[in-house]
């Protein structure tokens, strides 16, 4: 019933707006049956080809040459993070780990080969700043004492506290000391 | 070369195709292995494995490789284990969150309590609004009535499903493996081949080696050798799972964890890959139940 109404509206003479929008006069056209299945043009498979002539399309050939495959492989992302190649100096300023032999603790680099020292903002207004040192193995208390000495040397007037989580290998400083700690640890070879 | 032969010699001759599954080990030549066995293979031997993503902190873990084909324990050799998998400081909180997740994510609440609209009756105003000196009431199923409807009661079905972050799942598995290793509850065997399908053989073996009583066997394949499958099927506290079924709950539920060499290889490979893959940030996004 609704369809019939629609058709009558389209073909009727008094409905100029819709007719203008459709662009064509449907009253003279043969409309599809109501129960017919429409072609789903959104699916690329049901869309007809632009041209049936294959010469109109870009040509391609399938190559199984491993030499050519190397160029494709360069474009693919690495599945795992690579170990950096050994160089005397890196343009980024990154330094490979060269740990001191006599340290009672060990700081493991992250999977991205970076120092696990982080500046973390927290609290209700994100204004409580903490500095976290992670992946500490061995005598974490020795490192805690050492870093506290370093920070109080750099900021003699500041009062700060640290929290040591030995199980998680984590030291938390209240305050923003990430750059001081990073600089110190890198100078030590961590 | 030596490593290849040793690994080959570990496996019984019927199970040689399994040796090729080890990723760092090339094709094993059957003739070579037979020659070595004929010459009288000197065991125990140390098997050095090329560990992926090696650590430079001086930690190392080694474990004995045992046999399963006799009740008496024979030490066939030693293997290197990756310290990031088998020797991390165990995080009990991570293990707990894994256990909690495993118990909750499959839970569906089926308890439903009717609200006032779903209760029977209650359409009529119980008494007139004015003139009786009583409080005004509109329905006998209002929530303040005895046998009234419930406001905000449990509605079914509600799912308890949630997804634990990827790194918590990884840390839980690594912590549990490290705990088992540190407590001497982790045993590595060359293969799960036993000579008989009698369950008393497995029980004797476990008692002789101070395993268990509950033992979880983990192999790389999801088809276990017939004898151990039949034997373990009759003992309720001895179970076999493939590597892809390894989980924190099952590891803690069983006293002893028995891994085959190929299972160790596969577990290390999978966990290390997920720890070091380059798209970790994308994987550690909060899991959305509604993906649309």
mmCIF file of C-alpha atoms in Angstrom, chain A residues 77-81 83 97 99 106 108 111-112 134-137 165-169, chain B residues 53 55-59 84 89-93 171 272-273 275-280:
data_model
loop_
_atom_site.group_PDB
_atom_site.id
_atom_site.type_symbol
_atom_site.label_atom_id
_atom_site.label_comp_id
_atom_site.label_asym_id
_atom_site.label_seq_id
_atom_site.Cartn_x
_atom_site.Cartn_y
_atom_site.Cartn_z
ATOM 1 C CA UNK A 77 57.016 -3.535 9.456
ATOM 2 C CA UNK A 78 59.355 -5.577 11.625
ATOM 3 C CA UNK A 79 57.426 -8.162 13.657
ATOM 4 C CA UNK A 80 59.718 -7.789 16.674
ATOM 5 C CA UNK A 81 61.940 -4.949 17.834
ATOM 6 C CA UNK A 83 68.606 -5.351 18.369
ATOM 7 C CA UNK A 97 73.977 -0.539 27.732
ATOM 8 C CA UNK A 99 76.798 -1.968 32.809
ATOM 9 C CA UNK A 106 71.093 -4.463 37.638
ATOM 10 C CA UNK A 108 67.269 -4.080 32.687
ATOM 11 C CA UNK A 111 62.068 -4.064 25.060
ATOM 12 C CA UNK A 112 62.681 -0.833 23.126
ATOM 13 C CA UNK A 134 61.564 -0.021 36.840
ATOM 14 C CA UNK A 135 63.117 -3.440 36.140
ATOM 15 C CA UNK A 136 65.655 -3.245 38.978
ATOM 16 C CA UNK A 137 67.194 -6.579 39.897
ATOM 17 C CA UNK A 165 58.785 -2.104 45.768
ATOM 18 C CA UNK A 166 61.334 -4.871 45.894
ATOM 19 C CA UNK A 167 59.089 -7.561 44.418
ATOM 20 C CA UNK A 168 58.220 -5.487 41.373
ATOM 21 C CA UNK A 169 61.765 -4.063 41.079
ATOM 22 C CA UNK B 53 66.432 -12.073 23.070
ATOM 23 C CA UNK B 55 69.648 -11.031 28.678
ATOM 24 C CA UNK B 56 72.921 -9.458 29.770
ATOM 25 C CA UNK B 57 72.254 -9.401 33.498
ATOM 26 C CA UNK B 58 74.091 -12.610 34.291
ATOM 27 C CA UNK B 59 70.992 -14.587 35.194
ATOM 28 C CA UNK B 84 62.863 -13.771 31.410
ATOM 29 C CA UNK B 89 60.711 -12.230 40.441
ATOM 30 C CA UNK B 90 57.199 -13.648 40.789
ATOM 31 C CA UNK B 91 54.434 -11.096 41.053
ATOM 32 C CA UNK B 92 51.777 -12.670 43.242
ATOM 33 C CA UNK B 93 49.371 -9.848 42.397
ATOM 34 C CA UNK B 171 53.383 -11.511 33.397
ATOM 35 C CA UNK B 272 59.198 -13.758 24.044
ATOM 36 C CA UNK B 273 57.538 -12.827 20.779
ATOM 37 C CA UNK B 275 57.085 -9.391 24.967
ATOM 38 C CA UNK B 276 59.152 -7.981 22.125
ATOM 39 C CA UNK B 277 56.750 -7.533 19.237
ATOM 40 C CA UNK B 278 56.748 -4.101 17.690
ATOM 41 C CA UNK B 279 52.976 -3.526 17.814
ATOM 42 C CA UNK B 280 52.688 -4.072 21.565
#
